[in-house]
Amino acid sequence: MVYNIYHPILQPPEGIGVERLILDCDPGHDDAIAILMAGLDEKLELLGITTVAGNSYLENTTMNALKVVEMAGLDVDVYAGCARPLLRDQIVAPEIHGSTGLEGAKLPTPKRQAEEKHAVDFIAEMVKAYPGEINLVATGPLTNVALFIIRYPDLVEKLKRIVMMAGGIAFGNVTPVAEFNVYADPEAANVVLRSSVEKVMAPLDVTHQAIMAAEEIERLRKTGSHILQTLADLLDFFRSTYLDLFDIDGAVLHDPCAVMYLIDPTIFECEDLYVEVELDGNLTYGQTVADIWKTMKMKPNVRVLKRIDRKAFFDRLFEDLEKLAVRK
Ligand code: BDR
Ligand code: CA
């Protein structure tokens, strides 16, 4: 069916093209931007935010999600999930995101609290309510997502897809070959990659093409909006840790790439690949091993984002964030 925007009858039904999502995250500076995009972009309907331990401990990532929701005036509930990885010892990332997971600016004290329900049960409830319609976007370690798959095997097929910021094909960022979200819970990532549901993965290879430069952060500050100035402060903190640790001068917007895929997949060049997580290697624990040359003769199990149209990405991001300028 081709809809004609000028024809009074042939209008698309309300909500067509809108993607329903749950954002499973560990805020985290780039997670905070992902929350804002998910809550502000007209192409998306954010049903809830679920939190997981990752960049910081669960109490912190949950509090940070609540603070971001409060700051932006979003009407969305937050559900806390897993406080620890499935098997491995816990790691957190204060060297990147500060001791609370979201250092760099003072955010408002949230009025709402996290809901009683566990994140994994909330995901299940939503999948039951909207079979075939839920996009589960994961921007932290995959513990909650794996637990959902293990706890509710009959619901897995009823997810629309999982979109995850996870892994690195050519390089890692915690070890030479392992990316943080996968390294923080490789066994969970393994459960997810082996599941039958449609999967999309934004690895470091693509997220390192979405770096917000100092002038772009300044553009937020210059709007004069208190919220956008706060965001600029957060992003400058994130930028400074990347400069110290990786010699990268910019805020690497890993997690927004996963949300952007739902908003406009045409911004990305992708390839369907067979990807497994290394669980035994001494030097390679947590590596996402992608069979680029099909040497393993396996069916691809995940769509891997490879390249991004940087201009289109930032145009849409600013369009979304600048909606906050009119809010107090
Ligand atoms: C991922 O790790 C975290 O630090 C970021 O929030 C992102 O999800 C990048 O490796
Ligand atoms: Ca994250």
Short mmCIF file of C-alpha atoms and ligand atoms in Angstrom, two decimals:
data_model
loop_
_atom_site.label_atom_id
_atom_site.label_comp_id
_atom_site.label_asym_id
_atom_site.label_seq_id
_atom_site.Cartn_x
_atom_site.Cartn_y
_atom_site.Cartn_z
CA MET A 1 0.00 0.00 0.00
CA VAL A 2 1.36 3.41 -0.96
CA TYR A 3 -0.03 6.24 1.14
CA ASN A 4 -0.58 9.62 -0.38
CA ILE A 5 -0.05 12.43 2.09
CA TYR A 6 -2.26 14.80 0.04
CA HIS A 7 -5.21 12.41 -0.26
CA PRO A 8 -7.87 12.78 2.44
CA ILE A 9 -8.75 9.09 2.56
CA LEU A 10 -5.49 7.33 1.79
CA GLN A 11 -3.83 8.43 5.00
CA PRO A 12 -1.71 5.97 6.92
CA PRO A 13 -3.51 4.59 9.97
CA GLU A 14 -2.55 6.40 13.16
CA GLY A 15 0.73 5.26 14.59
CA ILE A 16 1.96 3.56 11.43
CA GLY A 17 5.70 3.49 11.26
CA VAL A 18 5.97 4.14 14.98
CA GLU A 19 8.28 1.67 16.69
CA ARG A 20 7.38 0.60 20.22
CA LEU A 21 10.39 0.07 22.42
CA ILE A 22 11.68 -0.71 25.86
CA LEU A 23 15.11 0.77 26.58
CA ASP A 24 17.26 -1.47 28.75
CA CYS A 25 20.18 0.68 29.88
CA ASP A 26 22.91 1.46 32.43
CA PRO A 27 23.16 5.28 32.42
CA GLY A 28 25.91 6.28 31.68
CA HIS A 29 26.36 9.45 29.62
CA ASP A 30 25.62 7.97 26.21
CA ASP A 31 22.71 5.99 27.70
CA ALA A 32 21.30 9.31 28.94
CA ILE A 33 21.28 10.64 25.36
CA ALA A 34 19.73 7.36 24.21
CA ILE A 35 16.93 7.81 26.80
CA LEU A 36 16.26 11.33 25.54
CA MET A 37 16.11 10.25 21.91
CA ALA A 38 13.83 7.35 22.77
CA GLY A 39 11.54 9.66 24.73
CA LEU A 40 11.54 12.57 22.31
CA ASP A 41 11.64 11.24 18.75
CA GLU A 42 8.25 11.15 17.07
CA LYS A 43 9.06 7.85 15.35
CA LEU A 44 9.27 6.08 18.73
CA GLU A 45 6.92 5.09 21.51
CA LEU A 46 8.94 4.45 24.67
CA LEU A 47 6.95 2.04 26.84
CA GLY A 48 9.37 1.92 29.73
CA ILE A 49 12.99 2.10 30.81
CA THR A 50 14.63 -0.89 32.43
CA THR A 51 17.97 -0.64 34.18
CA VAL A 52 20.88 -2.98 34.68
CA ALA A 53 24.20 -2.78 36.48
CA GLY A 54 26.99 -1.83 34.10
CA ASN A 55 28.63 1.55 33.96
CA SER A 56 27.87 1.70 37.69
CA TYR A 57 26.01 -0.30 40.33
CA LEU A 58 22.28 -0.87 39.86
CA GLU A 59 21.22 1.69 42.49
CA ASN A 60 23.20 4.33 40.57
CA THR A 61 22.11 3.39 37.05
CA THR A 62 18.47 3.32 38.21
CA MET A 63 18.77 6.67 39.97
CA ASN A 64 20.48 8.13 36.90
CA ALA A 65 17.67 6.94 34.63
CA LEU A 66 15.12 8.54 36.98
CA LYS A 67 17.09 11.80 36.99
CA VAL A 68 17.26 11.95 33.20
CA VAL A 69 13.51 11.30 32.99
CA GLU A 70 12.91 14.08 35.54
CA MET A 71 15.22 16.53 33.81
CA ALA A 72 13.53 16.06 30.45
CA GLY A 73 10.00 15.88 31.87
CA LEU A 74 9.39 12.51 30.20
CA ASP A 75 6.36 10.52 31.26
CA VAL A 76 7.93 7.10 31.45
CA ASP A 77 8.36 4.56 34.23
CA VAL A 78 11.66 3.02 35.28
CA TYR A 79 12.05 -0.63 36.30
CA ALA A 80 15.22 -1.89 37.97
CA GLY A 81 16.64 -5.19 36.78
CA CYS A 82 19.72 -7.26 37.53
CA ALA A 83 22.32 -6.02 39.98
CA ARG A 84 24.98 -8.53 38.91
CA PRO A 85 26.13 -10.36 35.81
CA LEU A 86 25.05 -13.99 35.27
CA LEU A 87 28.37 -15.63 36.11
CA ARG A 88 31.41 -13.43 36.06
CA ASP A 89 32.62 -11.06 38.78
CA GLN A 90 31.07 -7.63 38.46
CA ILE A 91 32.90 -4.78 36.74
CA VAL A 92 31.84 -1.12 36.56
CA ALA A 93 33.31 1.84 34.66
CA PRO A 94 34.03 4.84 36.95
CA GLU A 95 37.03 5.76 34.81
CA ILE A 96 34.64 6.59 31.95
CA HIS A 97 31.41 7.72 33.62
CA GLY A 98 32.58 8.82 37.09
CA SER A 99 31.79 7.27 40.47
CA THR A 100 27.99 7.55 40.17
CA GLY A 101 27.91 6.59 36.48
CA LEU A 102 26.72 10.05 35.41
CA GLU A 103 29.18 12.65 36.64
CA GLY A 104 29.68 16.12 35.18
CA ALA A 105 26.48 17.97 36.10
CA LYS A 106 23.91 18.21 38.84
CA LEU A 107 20.64 16.68 37.73
CA PRO A 108 17.28 17.32 39.44
CA THR A 109 16.10 15.06 42.25
CA PRO A 110 13.53 12.74 40.69
CA LYS A 111 9.92 12.92 41.82
CA ARG A 112 9.14 9.40 40.70
CA GLN A 113 10.72 6.25 42.07
CA ALA A 114 11.55 3.01 40.34
CA GLU A 115 8.53 0.72 40.01
CA GLU A 116 8.17 -2.36 42.24
CA LYS A 117 8.10 -4.79 39.32
CA HIS A 118 11.37 -6.35 38.19
CA ALA A 119 12.62 -5.18 34.79
CA VAL A 120 12.48 -8.68 33.30
CA ASP A 121 8.85 -9.14 34.35
CA PHE A 122 7.96 -5.74 32.92
CA ILE A 123 9.53 -6.73 29.59
CA ALA A 124 7.48 -9.97 29.64
CA GLU A 125 4.28 -8.08 30.42
CA MET A 126 4.82 -5.69 27.50
CA VAL A 127 5.66 -8.49 25.07
CA LYS A 128 2.42 -10.25 26.08
CA ALA A 129 0.47 -7.03 25.64
CA TYR A 130 2.00 -6.19 22.23
CA PRO A 131 3.02 -9.48 20.59
CA GLY A 132 5.34 -8.96 17.61
CA GLU A 133 5.63 -5.22 18.27
CA ILE A 134 8.23 -4.71 20.96
CA ASN A 135 11.75 -3.63 20.13
CA LEU A 136 14.02 -4.36 23.07
CA VAL A 137 16.88 -1.88 22.80
CA ALA A 138 19.80 -2.80 25.06
CA THR A 139 22.53 -0.28 25.76
CA GLY A 140 24.13 -1.90 28.80
CA PRO A 141 25.35 -5.39 29.67
CA LEU A 142 22.86 -7.96 28.38
CA THR A 143 21.98 -9.50 31.76
CA ASN A 144 18.29 -8.48 31.79
CA VAL A 145 17.82 -9.49 28.16
CA ALA A 146 19.40 -12.91 28.74
CA LEU A 147 17.31 -13.44 31.84
CA PHE A 148 14.16 -12.58 29.90
CA ILE A 149 15.12 -15.20 27.30
CA ILE A 150 15.79 -17.81 29.99
CA ARG A 151 12.78 -16.98 32.17
CA TYR A 152 10.21 -16.54 29.39
CA PRO A 153 11.25 -18.83 26.49
CA ASP A 154 7.75 -18.77 24.99
CA LEU A 155 7.77 -15.00 24.72
CA VAL A 156 11.09 -14.66 22.92
CA GLU A 157 9.53 -15.27 19.50
CA LYS A 158 6.95 -12.59 20.29
CA LEU A 159 9.57 -9.86 20.50
CA LYS A 160 9.89 -7.85 17.30
CA ARG A 161 13.66 -7.57 17.60
CA ILE A 162 16.56 -6.87 19.90
CA VAL A 163 18.76 -3.91 19.01
CA MET A 164 21.91 -3.76 21.10
CA MET A 165 24.95 -1.57 21.49
CA ALA A 166 27.34 -4.44 21.94
CA GLY A 167 30.71 -5.75 20.88
CA GLY A 168 33.43 -4.68 18.56
CA ILE A 169 34.45 -6.42 15.36
CA ALA A 170 37.86 -4.84 14.77
CA PHE A 171 38.70 -3.72 18.31
CA GLY A 172 37.58 -3.61 21.92
CA ASN A 173 37.60 -0.90 24.57
CA VAL A 174 38.09 -2.81 27.83
CA THR A 175 40.59 -5.31 26.48
CA PRO A 176 42.20 -5.16 23.03
CA VAL A 177 39.31 -7.23 21.68
CA ALA A 178 36.37 -6.95 24.12
CA GLU A 179 33.81 -4.15 24.33
CA PHE A 180 32.43 -3.09 27.75
CA ASN A 181 28.77 -4.21 27.46
CA VAL A 182 29.79 -7.68 26.32
CA TYR A 183 32.82 -7.96 28.61
CA ALA A 184 30.70 -6.99 31.64
CA ASP A 185 28.50 -10.07 31.05
CA PRO A 186 29.80 -12.29 28.23
CA GLU A 187 27.64 -15.27 29.23
CA ALA A 188 24.53 -13.09 28.92
CA ALA A 189 25.67 -11.84 25.50
CA ASN A 190 26.12 -15.47 24.48
CA VAL A 191 22.53 -16.31 25.47
CA VAL A 192 21.28 -13.34 23.44
CA LEU A 193 23.35 -14.06 20.34
CA ARG A 194 22.20 -17.69 20.36
CA SER A 195 18.52 -16.80 20.64
CA SER A 196 16.28 -17.12 17.60
CA VAL A 197 14.84 -13.60 17.71
CA GLU A 198 15.85 -10.99 15.09
CA LYS A 199 18.92 -9.13 16.35
CA VAL A 200 20.73 -5.96 15.37
CA MET A 201 24.09 -5.03 16.84
CA ALA A 202 25.80 -1.64 16.93
CA PRO A 203 29.46 -2.48 17.62
CA LEU A 204 32.28 -0.07 18.41
CA ASP A 205 33.20 -0.06 14.72
CA VAL A 206 30.08 1.98 13.96
CA THR A 207 29.67 3.86 17.26
CA HIS A 208 33.14 5.35 16.87
CA GLN A 209 31.79 7.08 13.76
CA ALA A 210 29.23 8.90 15.96
CA ILE A 211 31.55 11.16 17.92
CA MET A 212 30.15 14.47 19.10
CA ALA A 213 32.86 17.10 18.68
CA ALA A 214 33.56 19.94 21.12
CA GLU A 215 31.84 22.48 18.79
CA GLU A 216 28.72 20.32 18.63
CA ILE A 217 28.60 20.12 22.42
CA GLU A 218 29.01 23.90 22.45
CA ARG A 219 26.02 24.22 20.13
CA LEU A 220 23.87 22.68 22.89
CA ARG A 221 25.33 25.06 25.47
CA LYS A 222 24.77 28.14 23.31
CA THR A 223 21.02 27.53 23.08
CA GLY A 224 20.80 29.10 26.55
CA SER A 225 18.44 26.30 27.61
CA HIS A 226 19.19 25.07 31.12
CA ILE A 227 18.51 21.44 30.17
CA LEU A 228 20.74 21.58 27.09
CA GLN A 229 23.50 23.28 29.09
CA THR A 230 23.30 20.46 31.62
CA LEU A 231 23.57 17.97 28.78
CA ALA A 232 26.58 19.83 27.43
CA ASP A 233 28.25 19.59 30.86
CA LEU A 234 27.60 15.86 30.98
CA LEU A 235 28.95 15.39 27.47
CA ASP A 236 32.05 17.45 28.25
CA PHE A 237 32.77 15.18 31.22
CA PHE A 238 32.39 12.12 28.96
CA ARG A 239 34.59 13.76 26.35
CA SER A 240 37.31 14.45 28.93
CA THR A 241 37.48 10.82 30.09
CA TYR A 242 37.72 9.64 26.46
CA LEU A 243 40.51 12.13 25.88
CA ASP A 244 42.41 10.84 28.93
CA LEU A 245 41.90 7.15 28.28
CA PHE A 246 41.71 6.79 24.50
CA ASP A 247 43.07 10.07 23.18
CA ILE A 248 39.72 10.64 21.44
CA ASP A 249 38.55 14.26 21.59
CA GLY A 250 34.78 13.96 21.54
CA ALA A 251 31.81 12.29 23.19
CA VAL A 252 31.43 8.87 21.58
CA LEU A 253 27.68 8.34 21.24
CA HIS A 254 27.66 4.55 21.35
CA ASP A 255 24.18 3.96 22.75
CA PRO A 256 22.26 6.51 20.65
CA CYS A 257 23.31 4.48 17.58
CA ALA A 258 21.09 1.60 18.73
CA VAL A 259 18.10 3.93 19.21
CA MET A 260 18.81 5.68 15.91
CA TYR A 261 18.59 2.38 14.07
CA LEU A 262 14.91 2.22 15.02
CA ILE A 263 14.32 5.84 14.08
CA ASP A 264 15.92 5.56 10.67
CA PRO A 265 17.70 2.36 9.65
CA THR A 266 18.63 3.90 6.29
CA ILE A 267 21.27 5.97 8.09
CA PHE A 268 23.32 2.79 8.51
CA GLU A 269 25.12 0.37 6.23
CA CYS A 270 24.74 -3.12 7.65
CA GLU A 271 25.79 -6.70 7.03
CA ASP A 272 24.21 -9.90 8.32
CA LEU A 273 26.93 -11.97 9.97
CA TYR A 274 27.47 -14.96 12.21
CA VAL A 275 28.82 -13.65 15.51
CA GLU A 276 29.77 -15.59 18.66
CA VAL A 277 31.13 -14.49 22.00
CA GLU A 278 34.40 -15.96 23.23
CA LEU A 279 33.86 -17.36 26.73
CA ASP A 280 37.09 -19.25 27.37
CA GLY A 281 40.00 -17.28 25.96
CA ASN A 282 42.58 -15.88 28.28
CA LEU A 283 43.30 -12.81 26.15
CA THR A 284 40.02 -12.93 24.26
CA TYR A 285 37.31 -13.43 26.94
CA GLY A 286 34.30 -11.34 25.91
CA GLN A 287 35.39 -10.84 22.30
CA THR A 288 32.61 -10.80 19.69
CA VAL A 289 34.05 -13.01 16.97
CA ALA A 290 32.45 -12.18 13.62
CA ASP A 291 32.80 -14.62 10.73
CA ILE A 292 33.29 -11.99 8.04
CA TRP A 293 34.48 -14.45 5.37
CA LYS A 294 31.87 -17.13 6.24
CA THR A 295 34.59 -19.63 7.10
CA MET A 296 32.33 -21.30 9.68
CA LYS A 297 29.53 -21.89 7.14
CA MET A 298 27.00 -20.74 9.72
CA LYS A 299 23.79 -18.86 9.01
CA PRO A 300 24.12 -15.19 10.00
CA ASN A 301 22.59 -14.62 13.44
CA VAL A 302 22.79 -10.85 13.74
CA ARG A 303 22.61 -7.72 11.59
CA VAL A 304 25.79 -5.76 12.24
CA LEU A 305 25.82 -1.99 11.72
CA LYS A 306 29.00 -1.09 9.87
CA ARG A 307 28.81 2.51 8.72
CA ILE A 308 26.80 5.55 9.63
CA ASP A 309 25.73 8.64 7.71
CA ARG A 310 27.21 10.99 10.31
CA LYS A 311 25.40 14.10 9.10
CA ALA A 312 22.00 12.43 9.06
CA PHE A 313 22.67 11.02 12.54
CA PHE A 314 23.56 14.39 14.08
CA ASP A 315 20.81 16.27 12.24
CA ARG A 316 18.20 13.95 13.75
CA LEU A 317 19.86 13.95 17.16
CA PHE A 318 19.85 17.76 17.35
CA GLU A 319 16.28 17.89 16.09
CA ASP A 320 15.29 15.63 19.01
CA LEU A 321 17.45 17.26 21.70
CA GLU A 322 16.47 20.79 20.73
CA LYS A 323 12.87 19.94 21.66
CA LEU A 324 14.15 20.20 25.23
CA ALA A 325 15.02 23.88 24.75
CA VAL A 326 11.39 24.88 25.22
CA ARG A 327 11.08 22.90 28.48
CA LYS A 328 12.01 24.44 31.82
C1 BDR B 1 29.32 0.96 26.07
O1 BDR B 1 29.88 0.92 27.38
C2 BDR B 1 29.40 1.96 28.17
O2 BDR B 1 30.43 2.63 28.80
C3 BDR B 1 28.61 2.87 27.27
O3 BDR B 1 27.47 3.37 27.95
C4 BDR B 1 28.23 1.99 26.11
O4 BDR B 1 26.99 1.35 26.32
C5 BDR B 1 30.43 1.26 25.08
O5 BDR B 1 31.37 0.24 25.13
CA CA B 2 25.54 1.97 28.11
#
